């Protein structure tokens, strides 16, 4: 990169209004997908998180499990049972999920942030009784798959007040003393609204919402949540995008200012989204 | 139990001087051994911890791994390699250690405390950059077995100030970005001295230090750390007790008021130790 | 008492839920009757108060005068004048009341609490302009017998915030610059409601409210304040119990969660009431 | 008084430098003698205290007993026993002293300050374990006459921080659980030095230290504590002035900036002393 | 002045109720007219301000420009242009106004307060974005004469909280990045109401509102703002008094307790007004 | 500028270590020379200041007068008198200096910062009694040219604690109640050391210290203050650079970590200096 001092200064200066706008605001970042697999992408995400934190933004990093859960299940020779085509989480599987999420993925992220000069705290829904869950209701019994009953963000606020970046694994305890696995996108959405966050950023493996899913040039930059039903009817929101966008809509409805679907495959997509006028993904407001 | 109201009152009243004495003091409890295996004993430990916390004592719970690490290693078919008769911790093993300790044992303790009405925070040496480690020096290369380079108790103090019971897994990061497994007794001893703790309580599977190791009636209630070398020479301190007692001595030398070796096989041994004149184990001062 | 360590631990553990429930709550204890006369009972009350304070309960101790006022009046050869069968409090008598209450009884309680390791502050209605009184209205002129016009609990809150146990003599100043004697039960009731106390405990010389006043086995453990009029009509609440129970009812009506009439003749009746499921007196709610 | 508006303004303006100088400083006033007997003088003292407090000076009012103790002892027909010419304080006398000081004189001062718009707290050496005493050592056994063992000014600082004027009776508890009577001048001196007070003002019934004790025009305005031994040798400091001036010297030696002997027989002598250049009594520094 | 100590004490004592009444209240003083010209009067004003501040009153000093602006305009040979008989403020004039007000008059007042032992902060409407202005609307274009759009008293509160006396020049910025000159009486009125001030004191060159403007003995001491329209109709409020009294009325309407028109030609008129029962000017309430 | 999103992200990311390093540190910027004259340069300086402030750096902006003082002196037809070749500052000149600096330049900078979203406070040495000066000693009498006697940075710390950017004009009061003009470079140096600043940045109209003053390629990037005497002897430090570099040396000697001479003629030279490894001027350490 051969960029002059003047250009570098200009770029920092252009970040100024965004720094002002987001000072002391809270961002919830849902981290998952390819950005968890590639070392280079993961380093870029961590750097972005630390940078946001340094310019005065309170960041909560909510993460999923990535392929490490599968890998561990394979190692112990666990065969996945399916119920009506859905994966059943028995107790042994749940134990692996908990261990990999809260013990491996979470603490590794904490370490990476620490190595970059940030101060992180690796938490899950059990810490400080943050998330209360119950067995997910539905036709099929999916075992220890849970749904959120209640969120108490005191622990997150305590951590952020003391200057930590909370890193959150989305497992949670029930009144029955079981531990449940919670969908990370949903948990991030609920945490964001409980914290009255300024932004929820969902990292995905797509460019954003595309009018034509095969043409990245048809990216829709901004969607008002009231347009979502129509976009679903037209088939523009479909497949795996439906639950992700539902999380975005839900968060906006519960008071999060803006939610973004961003492409985790691009390095520093968080910073580009936050510190530029156009952003690079799809914003819901 | 048929105890009259008057007797019950009397017992509470007799706890009074201990509550006064320990108000706002810090206790570090090293939890391990049989007390981690039996459900009944574990429940008693958790209850004791919550009770100490409620009467104004700041408690830090440091835990080992118990048989769950071995069980998991077996599950993945990992064979242990020995070097000079000592277990070698390769990266795969270290991953399992981290997962089981920080993801399973730690968060389960957090959940149990939460279910009893306490508020716990499940941390490890990586959180808030609490413990810095390096590869353990010595004749044999033991892999990712670490020794403590530095302890920063800011995160523990932040947590206690906000009213949480920190639960600590003793894994720690190095400047080489590796994660190391730290001996839990040693870590508890160092944490206690860094916190200027009033007490360090090491839970063991023995009655305490016995003059005749086959006769529990020969329990030595109190040992001045200056007597330890003589006791070693006499063979009274021997075998597996040596490293445990070294931890006690080290803690006292670095400023912990009193350290105790207590019998984790007795339910509520913590409470009995703390709230009675004689105590039930061996105290080092 | 030959109680095993295990039983002792069990009893402490059983107190746990009560300690949790009452943490940082406020209890107002009206201290009077036989519990003020017997040295043993008085010591037990003081111990109970200090214990409550240590487990995080804010205690306000309101006391009456006991026989010491009468004794002092006799010493100075004061003859009591009666008006319509009621004792008339002239200025000389009022001076004695003030001296004995605020100078002797109050400060002796402060000293006892101090000797037990607590930190007490001996206050009366004049301190910090806490209670404003006026001459009691009624048919008979009873001299310097007063009724409460206004209560300002700022001083009590200041004292409790700084960790003191306020001990309160129920004398109060009027706008006419006179000092008035206030009924201690009434004052305790009003103080409790002004502090939004969790509990008001009135120590009496009876077992509680008895269905048959000659049979302690007919104790009524719990009374809803709405039942009180019927209990009066039935004669179950009668005589000296009427004003005491009216204080309880009034306190509950003004927002105190629960009020208790307990037997001051039993040592540690406060602790037994607070830390057991059944309690030992009569609770109004 | 026919004083013009301009003159009134001028007088207020002239107080300016003193208000600046003493802002947030602590003054200990020992109140006693004639100023306690005359209603007019007492009102003036109270007004002065409230005024000092309003212009930002922290005032601690330490009082003696005046003739009210004697009066009460007479009322109960107590005859004073003398030991080597010194009054013996038996337990009954001590009880009267405690009652009159802490119950009557103290709380009446609290009430007067309250009526003038101030907020006072009536304390004694027992409150918050402020003063620890022991039986006074010496040739003669004087009963419950005590000497100060230790002073803990936490309670006074807590009270002043919350904006109260502490009013202090100089009785104190011993480790033997007895109550002792402490000389008020000595207590005031020790309280002043423990509080690092700016000023100690001792109210007396004389004009100050006079070179010729029969001629008020020979008032010595200012004495350096190093001159005191010479003044004693010359007989200028003699009789009842000796212990008072010893209190002043002791206070200065222990760090009180300036101590003053002022004439309590003059109304508003405190204000005149504090807010004028010359003062009206004798200053020790 | 030959006033006895006793009289001096008496005068200080009489100030007591006013000090109590105004403790921690906020006074806004508009300083202008002759009181700015005479050195003696200015010194008296500064002394009064410092005295108010010392007895616990928060004072904000708002000042006008006096003859120094005219003097400076003359020095640079600026001729004043008139529009419909009103002075037009062109940019060069506005620059002079800004320099003289914020650079000379303001900082000189800050220095005088500093020399008297006070701590002042010289601010204008630009500091901390305190006053937002816009070009004054009206028939004639008067150039950079502004009217207040918005007041943010955060900066004043920050300054007073830290113990400073804010001195305010009434120039303010617009969204067009111009600086506007604001009428100081109006600004003081708006600042007083935004601060919920206890008092607004407008210093003038008249005795107050006179029933007969040629006879100072006809001073009206107190006016209810509801009487103002009638007084205008009667011609009692007329000429230059109209805008001043409108400022008083406006302030009272917006919540200032009392506003006063006082005579700046009398030395210490502020102190006389504040610390005496009758006051010396005209009070609006 | 055609810079890709990725490059923009990269540049922000590269700023990360500097933001971490300087978080909550204090920078003193001396603003003067060409950077005050050009609108473009001034805007860039203001933007840089606001950006530093947003990323958590406490900035104090000390400014000189630029050509506006000369312009104003010309306007009033003031002729400059010279004494031994040095400009004599008579009272009329000093008045102009004060007005232009504290009234015009200072408040305009405050306004510009406010318009950019910052919150500034326009102060001078008189505010809060910040700088105490005296007539400068020396052979020639230069009138109201002053030298610093004492600096009290309480007001600057109060302002920064409340989140303001202090903008400081370097005029100061003396004990003789005169106002003195202080050299702005010297004042900035002393303010920086009194604040224990991390950095002092002196803006100049040169590239930095050049080994050959006619060749900008000979810039010396870093100088240890111990090398300065040699550099002077060699003539590399000469002429107008001498006093500037003396200010840098003095600041480093009194504890400022690093001082920088930077080229105010380059836009955003502050940001380039702070957020890049090489910097662009000459650093003294």
mmCIF file of C-alpha atoms in Angstrom, chain C:
data_model
loop_
_atom_site.group_PDB
_atom_site.id
_atom_site.type_symbol
_atom_site.label_atom_id
_atom_site.label_comp_id
_atom_site.label_asym_id
_atom_site.label_seq_id
_atom_site.Cartn_x
_atom_site.Cartn_y
_atom_site.Cartn_z
ATOM 1 C CA UNK C 1 -24.960 -28.569 74.382
ATOM 2 C CA UNK C 2 -23.464 -31.570 72.651
ATOM 3 C CA UNK C 3 -24.022 -30.882 69.023
ATOM 4 C CA UNK C 4 -21.839 -32.332 66.328
ATOM 5 C CA UNK C 5 -19.902 -30.260 63.837
ATOM 6 C CA UNK C 6 -22.157 -31.580 61.128
ATOM 7 C CA UNK C 7 -25.261 -30.400 62.958
ATOM 8 C CA UNK C 8 -23.726 -27.032 63.563
ATOM 9 C CA UNK C 9 -22.924 -26.711 59.881
ATOM 10 C CA UNK C 10 -26.450 -27.803 59.017
ATOM 11 C CA UNK C 11 -27.965 -25.091 61.201
ATOM 12 C CA UNK C 12 -25.795 -22.392 59.667
ATOM 13 C CA UNK C 13 -26.699 -23.658 56.223
ATOM 14 C CA UNK C 14 -30.410 -23.556 57.049
ATOM 15 C CA UNK C 15 -30.064 -19.873 57.909
ATOM 16 C CA UNK C 16 -28.847 -19.263 54.353
ATOM 17 C CA UNK C 17 -32.168 -18.543 52.658
ATOM 18 C CA UNK C 18 -33.120 -16.044 55.368
ATOM 19 C CA UNK C 19 -29.809 -14.242 55.088
ATOM 20 C CA UNK C 20 -30.318 -14.038 51.328
ATOM 21 C CA UNK C 21 -33.880 -12.854 51.690
ATOM 22 C CA UNK C 22 -33.128 -10.071 54.142
ATOM 23 C CA UNK C 23 -29.840 -8.831 52.723
ATOM 24 C CA UNK C 24 -29.728 -5.013 52.849
ATOM 25 C CA UNK C 25 -33.280 -4.848 54.174
ATOM 26 C CA UNK C 26 -34.225 -2.753 57.200
ATOM 27 C CA UNK C 27 -35.617 -4.167 60.455
ATOM 28 C CA UNK C 28 -36.951 -1.979 63.250
ATOM 29 C CA UNK C 29 -36.804 -3.669 66.651
ATOM 30 C CA UNK C 30 -38.846 -2.244 69.525
ATOM 31 C CA UNK C 31 -37.041 -3.309 72.643
ATOM 32 C CA UNK C 32 -38.802 -3.239 76.009
ATOM 33 C CA UNK C 33 -40.333 -5.201 78.834
ATOM 34 C CA UNK C 34 -38.604 -8.043 80.663
ATOM 35 C CA UNK C 35 -35.918 -8.244 77.996
ATOM 36 C CA UNK C 36 -34.652 -4.913 79.327
ATOM 37 C CA UNK C 37 -34.594 -5.990 82.953
ATOM 38 C CA UNK C 38 -32.727 -9.286 82.901
ATOM 39 C CA UNK C 39 -29.026 -9.000 82.186
ATOM 40 C CA UNK C 40 -29.038 -12.337 80.402
ATOM 41 C CA UNK C 41 -31.962 -11.429 78.168
ATOM 42 C CA UNK C 42 -30.483 -8.029 77.409
ATOM 43 C CA UNK C 43 -27.192 -9.580 76.377
ATOM 44 C CA UNK C 44 -29.051 -11.976 74.096
ATOM 45 C CA UNK C 45 -30.943 -9.111 72.458
ATOM 46 C CA UNK C 46 -27.738 -7.145 71.873
ATOM 47 C CA UNK C 47 -26.053 -10.215 70.414
ATOM 48 C CA UNK C 48 -28.995 -10.800 68.102
ATOM 49 C CA UNK C 49 -28.915 -7.185 66.926
ATOM 50 C CA UNK C 50 -25.200 -7.331 66.171
ATOM 51 C CA UNK C 51 -25.656 -10.634 64.339
ATOM 52 C CA UNK C 52 -28.458 -9.243 62.172
ATOM 53 C CA UNK C 53 -26.259 -6.280 61.380
ATOM 54 C CA UNK C 54 -23.346 -8.513 60.417
ATOM 55 C CA UNK C 55 -25.312 -10.547 57.928
ATOM 56 C CA UNK C 56 -26.249 -7.373 56.082
ATOM 57 C CA UNK C 57 -29.518 -6.336 57.720
ATOM 58 C CA UNK C 58 -29.931 -2.667 58.645
ATOM 59 C CA UNK C 59 -31.251 -2.614 62.195
ATOM 60 C CA UNK C 60 -32.819 0.297 64.048
ATOM 61 C CA UNK C 61 -33.249 -0.331 67.757
ATOM 62 C CA UNK C 62 -36.061 1.659 69.355
ATOM 63 C CA UNK C 63 -36.268 1.331 73.106
ATOM 64 C CA UNK C 64 -38.608 2.176 75.954
ATOM 65 C CA UNK C 65 -37.639 3.090 79.444
ATOM 66 C CA UNK C 66 -38.287 0.147 81.628
ATOM 67 C CA UNK C 67 -38.314 0.488 85.366
ATOM 68 C CA UNK C 68 -35.392 2.877 85.460
ATOM 69 C CA UNK C 69 -37.606 5.922 85.025
ATOM 70 C CA UNK C 70 -39.774 4.917 87.972
ATOM 71 C CA UNK C 71 -36.701 4.210 90.032
ATOM 72 C CA UNK C 72 -35.253 7.627 89.338
ATOM 73 C CA UNK C 73 -38.548 9.386 90.041
ATOM 74 C CA UNK C 74 -38.637 7.610 93.364
ATOM 75 C CA UNK C 75 -35.086 8.632 94.113
ATOM 76 C CA UNK C 76 -35.932 12.296 93.724
ATOM 77 C CA UNK C 77 -39.073 11.749 95.746
ATOM 78 C CA UNK C 78 -41.350 12.704 92.887
ATOM 79 C CA UNK C 79 -44.962 11.810 93.449
ATOM 80 C CA UNK C 80 -46.949 10.929 90.401
ATOM 81 C CA UNK C 81 -50.056 12.957 89.805
ATOM 82 C CA UNK C 82 -52.966 11.252 88.062
ATOM 83 C CA UNK C 83 -55.511 12.889 85.781
ATOM 84 C CA UNK C 84 -58.591 10.819 85.087
ATOM 85 C CA UNK C 85 -56.584 7.802 86.122
ATOM 86 C CA UNK C 86 -53.740 8.638 83.725
ATOM 87 C CA UNK C 87 -50.249 9.607 84.751
ATOM 88 C CA UNK C 88 -49.504 13.312 84.322
ATOM 89 C CA UNK C 89 -46.039 14.182 83.007
ATOM 90 C CA UNK C 90 -45.002 17.525 84.450
ATOM 91 C CA UNK C 91 -41.796 19.255 83.436
ATOM 92 C CA UNK C 92 -39.710 17.769 86.257
ATOM 93 C CA UNK C 93 -40.908 14.282 85.351
ATOM 94 C CA UNK C 94 -40.235 14.950 81.675
ATOM 95 C CA UNK C 95 -36.698 15.987 82.552
ATOM 96 C CA UNK C 96 -36.202 12.696 84.374
ATOM 97 C CA UNK C 97 -37.703 10.754 81.458
ATOM 98 C CA UNK C 98 -35.345 12.498 79.023
ATOM 99 C CA UNK C 99 -32.303 11.945 81.211
ATOM 100 C CA UNK C 100 -33.007 8.308 81.892
ATOM 101 C CA UNK C 101 -34.001 7.428 78.323
ATOM 102 C CA UNK C 102 -31.539 9.444 76.264
ATOM 103 C CA UNK C 103 -28.734 9.575 78.817
ATOM 104 C CA UNK C 104 -28.814 6.238 80.584
ATOM 105 C CA UNK C 105 -30.788 3.501 78.802
ATOM 106 C CA UNK C 106 -29.864 4.634 75.307
ATOM 107 C CA UNK C 107 -26.160 5.131 75.832
ATOM 108 C CA UNK C 108 -25.895 1.890 77.847
ATOM 109 C CA UNK C 109 -27.331 0.019 74.872
ATOM 110 C CA UNK C 110 -24.842 1.817 72.623
ATOM 111 C CA UNK C 111 -22.054 0.692 74.943
ATOM 112 C CA UNK C 112 -23.247 -2.908 74.985
ATOM 113 C CA UNK C 113 -23.393 -3.011 71.197
ATOM 114 C CA UNK C 114 -19.936 -1.468 71.054
ATOM 115 C CA UNK C 115 -18.577 -4.047 73.497
ATOM 116 C CA UNK C 116 -19.983 -6.791 71.243
ATOM 117 C CA UNK C 117 -18.116 -5.407 68.255
ATOM 118 C CA UNK C 118 -20.954 -3.397 66.697
ATOM 119 C CA UNK C 119 -20.956 0.340 66.026
ATOM 120 C CA UNK C 120 -23.998 2.096 67.422
ATOM 121 C CA UNK C 121 -25.173 5.700 67.489
ATOM 122 C CA UNK C 122 -27.378 6.792 70.375
ATOM 123 C CA UNK C 123 -30.030 9.113 69.023
ATOM 124 C CA UNK C 124 -33.381 10.569 70.048
ATOM 125 C CA UNK C 125 -36.090 12.399 68.184
ATOM 126 C CA UNK C 126 -34.193 15.668 68.687
ATOM 127 C CA UNK C 127 -31.099 14.546 66.783
ATOM 128 C CA UNK C 128 -31.067 15.807 63.230
ATOM 129 C CA UNK C 129 -34.626 17.034 63.934
ATOM 130 C CA UNK C 130 -35.750 13.442 63.403
ATOM 131 C CA UNK C 131 -39.147 13.470 65.135
ATOM 132 C CA UNK C 132 -41.355 16.504 65.460
ATOM 133 C CA UNK C 133 -44.004 16.233 68.185
ATOM 134 C CA UNK C 134 -46.823 18.207 69.677
ATOM 135 C CA UNK C 135 -48.795 17.999 72.914
ATOM 136 C CA UNK C 136 -51.027 14.979 72.729
ATOM 137 C CA UNK C 137 -54.630 15.931 72.081
ATOM 138 C CA UNK C 138 -57.329 14.309 74.136
ATOM 139 C CA UNK C 139 -59.794 14.890 76.924
ATOM 140 C CA UNK C 140 -57.275 14.902 79.716
ATOM 141 C CA UNK C 141 -54.237 17.222 79.799
ATOM 142 C CA UNK C 142 -51.370 14.778 80.371
ATOM 143 C CA UNK C 143 -48.595 17.376 80.394
ATOM 144 C CA UNK C 144 -45.578 16.630 78.236
ATOM 145 C CA UNK C 145 -46.993 13.514 76.637
ATOM 146 C CA UNK C 146 -46.613 14.026 72.919
ATOM 147 C CA UNK C 147 -47.800 12.680 69.629
ATOM 148 C CA UNK C 148 -45.808 12.530 66.434
ATOM 149 C CA UNK C 149 -46.345 15.338 63.934
ATOM 150 C CA UNK C 150 -43.617 14.438 61.467
ATOM 151 C CA UNK C 151 -40.759 12.005 61.025
ATOM 152 C CA UNK C 152 -37.628 12.754 58.985
ATOM 153 C CA UNK C 153 -35.588 9.576 58.629
ATOM 154 C CA UNK C 154 -32.631 11.271 56.903
ATOM 155 C CA UNK C 155 -30.520 10.950 60.036
ATOM 156 C CA UNK C 156 -31.330 7.245 60.384
ATOM 157 C CA UNK C 157 -30.494 6.660 56.740
ATOM 158 C CA UNK C 158 -27.265 8.645 57.037
ATOM 159 C CA UNK C 159 -26.289 6.573 60.067
ATOM 160 C CA UNK C 160 -27.134 3.217 58.437
ATOM 161 C CA UNK C 161 -25.354 4.206 55.210
ATOM 162 C CA UNK C 162 -22.216 4.795 57.270
ATOM 163 C CA UNK C 163 -22.639 1.397 58.925
ATOM 164 C CA UNK C 164 -23.999 2.372 62.330
ATOM 165 C CA UNK C 165 -26.833 0.737 64.271
ATOM 166 C CA UNK C 166 -29.067 3.628 65.347
ATOM 167 C CA UNK C 167 -30.432 3.276 68.885
ATOM 168 C CA UNK C 168 -33.419 5.573 69.327
ATOM 169 C CA UNK C 169 -34.983 7.097 72.459
ATOM 170 C CA UNK C 170 -38.506 8.222 71.723
ATOM 171 C CA UNK C 171 -38.467 11.763 73.001
ATOM 172 C CA UNK C 172 -39.091 14.541 70.519
ATOM 173 C CA UNK C 173 -39.151 18.303 70.284
ATOM 174 C CA UNK C 174 -42.111 20.508 69.469
ATOM 175 C CA UNK C 175 -42.370 23.808 67.648
ATOM 176 C CA UNK C 176 -42.924 25.261 71.113
ATOM 177 C CA UNK C 177 -39.355 24.181 71.999
ATOM 178 C CA UNK C 178 -40.660 21.753 74.610
ATOM 179 C CA UNK C 179 -39.605 18.133 74.735
ATOM 180 C CA UNK C 180 -42.332 15.491 74.666
ATOM 181 C CA UNK C 181 -42.390 11.859 75.636
ATOM 182 C CA UNK C 182 -43.613 9.650 72.798
ATOM 183 C CA UNK C 183 -44.996 6.138 73.144
ATOM 184 C CA UNK C 184 -42.175 3.874 72.019
ATOM 185 C CA UNK C 185 -44.373 1.286 70.252
ATOM 186 C CA UNK C 186 -46.034 4.000 68.203
ATOM 187 C CA UNK C 187 -42.721 5.635 67.398
ATOM 188 C CA UNK C 188 -41.215 2.309 66.316
ATOM 189 C CA UNK C 189 -44.217 1.687 64.078
ATOM 190 C CA UNK C 190 -43.938 5.106 62.442
ATOM 191 C CA UNK C 191 -40.167 4.861 62.055
ATOM 192 C CA UNK C 192 -40.574 1.439 60.433
ATOM 193 C CA UNK C 193 -43.085 2.709 57.910
ATOM 194 C CA UNK C 194 -41.088 5.864 57.165
ATOM 195 C CA UNK C 195 -38.048 3.684 56.465
ATOM 196 C CA UNK C 196 -40.100 1.293 54.303
ATOM 197 C CA UNK C 197 -38.802 -1.402 56.641
ATOM 198 C CA UNK C 198 -39.038 -5.078 55.794
ATOM 199 C CA UNK C 199 -39.946 -5.979 59.356
ATOM 200 C CA UNK C 200 -41.058 -4.419 62.624
ATOM 201 C CA UNK C 201 -40.394 -6.623 65.632
ATOM 202 C CA UNK C 202 -42.179 -5.653 68.862
ATOM 203 C CA UNK C 203 -40.716 -7.371 71.918
ATOM 204 C CA UNK C 204 -43.365 -8.098 74.546
ATOM 205 C CA UNK C 205 -43.763 -10.135 77.688
ATOM 206 C CA UNK C 206 -46.201 -12.586 76.148
ATOM 207 C CA UNK C 207 -45.818 -15.547 73.841
ATOM 208 C CA UNK C 208 -47.699 -13.781 71.044
ATOM 209 C CA UNK C 209 -51.389 -13.559 70.271
ATOM 210 C CA UNK C 210 -53.126 -16.491 71.940
ATOM 211 C CA UNK C 211 -56.545 -17.757 70.994
ATOM 212 C CA UNK C 212 -56.947 -18.713 74.656
ATOM 213 C CA UNK C 213 -54.849 -16.290 76.646
ATOM 214 C CA UNK C 214 -54.184 -18.867 79.346
ATOM 215 C CA UNK C 215 -52.892 -21.510 76.963
ATOM 216 C CA UNK C 216 -49.639 -20.848 75.120
ATOM 217 C CA UNK C 217 -50.376 -23.790 72.836
ATOM 218 C CA UNK C 218 -53.107 -21.727 71.183
ATOM 219 C CA UNK C 219 -50.614 -19.281 69.685
ATOM 220 C CA UNK C 220 -51.801 -17.715 66.419
ATOM 221 C CA UNK C 221 -48.715 -17.696 64.195
ATOM 222 C CA UNK C 222 -49.937 -15.425 61.495
ATOM 223 C CA UNK C 223 -52.677 -12.821 61.216
ATOM 224 C CA UNK C 224 -53.752 -10.904 58.184
ATOM 225 C CA UNK C 225 -54.399 -7.323 59.244
ATOM 226 C CA UNK C 226 -57.871 -7.554 57.768
ATOM 227 C CA UNK C 227 -58.751 -10.150 60.398
ATOM 228 C CA UNK C 228 -57.875 -7.878 63.306
ATOM 229 C CA UNK C 229 -61.302 -6.240 63.761
ATOM 230 C CA UNK C 230 -62.953 -9.665 64.038
ATOM 231 C CA UNK C 231 -60.301 -10.842 66.514
ATOM 232 C CA UNK C 232 -61.011 -7.797 68.618
ATOM 233 C CA UNK C 233 -64.739 -8.401 68.538
ATOM 234 C CA UNK C 234 -64.152 -11.993 69.648
ATOM 235 C CA UNK C 235 -62.077 -10.699 72.548
ATOM 236 C CA UNK C 236 -58.998 -12.566 71.399
ATOM 237 C CA UNK C 237 -57.233 -9.250 70.994
ATOM 238 C CA UNK C 238 -57.937 -7.430 74.242
ATOM 239 C CA UNK C 239 -56.430 -5.400 77.046
ATOM 240 C CA UNK C 240 -52.809 -4.406 76.688
ATOM 241 C CA UNK C 241 -52.507 -6.261 73.408
ATOM 242 C CA UNK C 242 -54.825 -3.820 71.662
ATOM 243 C CA UNK C 243 -52.415 -0.860 71.370
ATOM 244 C CA UNK C 244 -49.508 -3.147 70.476
ATOM 245 C CA UNK C 245 -51.434 -4.845 67.712
ATOM 246 C CA UNK C 246 -52.740 -1.491 66.504
ATOM 247 C CA UNK C 247 -49.111 -0.461 66.037
ATOM 248 C CA UNK C 248 -48.513 -3.608 63.997
ATOM 249 C CA UNK C 249 -51.580 -3.038 61.859
ATOM 250 C CA UNK C 250 -50.712 0.608 61.320
ATOM 251 C CA UNK C 251 -47.169 -0.287 60.249
ATOM 252 C CA UNK C 252 -48.414 -2.894 57.757
ATOM 253 C CA UNK C 253 -50.987 -0.436 56.399
ATOM 254 C CA UNK C 254 -48.232 2.139 55.840
ATOM 255 C CA UNK C 255 -46.068 -0.304 53.925
ATOM 256 C CA UNK C 256 -43.984 -2.368 56.351
ATOM 257 C CA UNK C 257 -43.910 -5.864 54.853
ATOM 258 C CA UNK C 258 -44.372 -7.812 58.056
ATOM 259 C CA UNK C 259 -44.636 -6.992 61.743
ATOM 260 C CA UNK C 260 -44.095 -9.447 64.560
ATOM 261 C CA UNK C 261 -45.048 -9.616 68.195
ATOM 262 C CA UNK C 262 -42.374 -11.720 69.827
ATOM 263 C CA UNK C 263 -41.727 -12.940 73.331
ATOM 264 C CA UNK C 264 -38.916 -10.980 74.888
ATOM 265 C CA UNK C 265 -38.743 -13.431 77.758
ATOM 266 C CA UNK C 266 -37.128 -16.070 75.559
ATOM 267 C CA UNK C 267 -33.426 -15.568 74.947
ATOM 268 C CA UNK C 268 -32.581 -14.895 71.290
ATOM 269 C CA UNK C 269 -36.236 -14.666 70.316
ATOM 270 C CA UNK C 270 -35.241 -12.211 67.559
ATOM 271 C CA UNK C 271 -32.863 -14.630 65.899
ATOM 272 C CA UNK C 272 -35.267 -17.516 66.232
ATOM 273 C CA UNK C 273 -38.017 -15.429 64.653
ATOM 274 C CA UNK C 274 -35.883 -14.170 61.800
ATOM 275 C CA UNK C 275 -33.951 -17.307 60.908
ATOM 276 C CA UNK C 276 -36.591 -19.999 61.080
ATOM 277 C CA UNK C 277 -39.516 -20.919 58.930
ATOM 278 C CA UNK C 278 -42.202 -20.977 61.609
ATOM 279 C CA UNK C 279 -40.966 -18.152 63.792
ATOM 280 C CA UNK C 280 -42.009 -18.098 67.408
ATOM 281 C CA UNK C 281 -44.455 -15.233 67.857
ATOM 282 C CA UNK C 282 -47.352 -13.777 65.920
ATOM 283 C CA UNK C 283 -46.790 -12.263 62.522
ATOM 284 C CA UNK C 284 -49.049 -9.600 61.018
ATOM 285 C CA UNK C 285 -49.048 -9.094 57.294
#
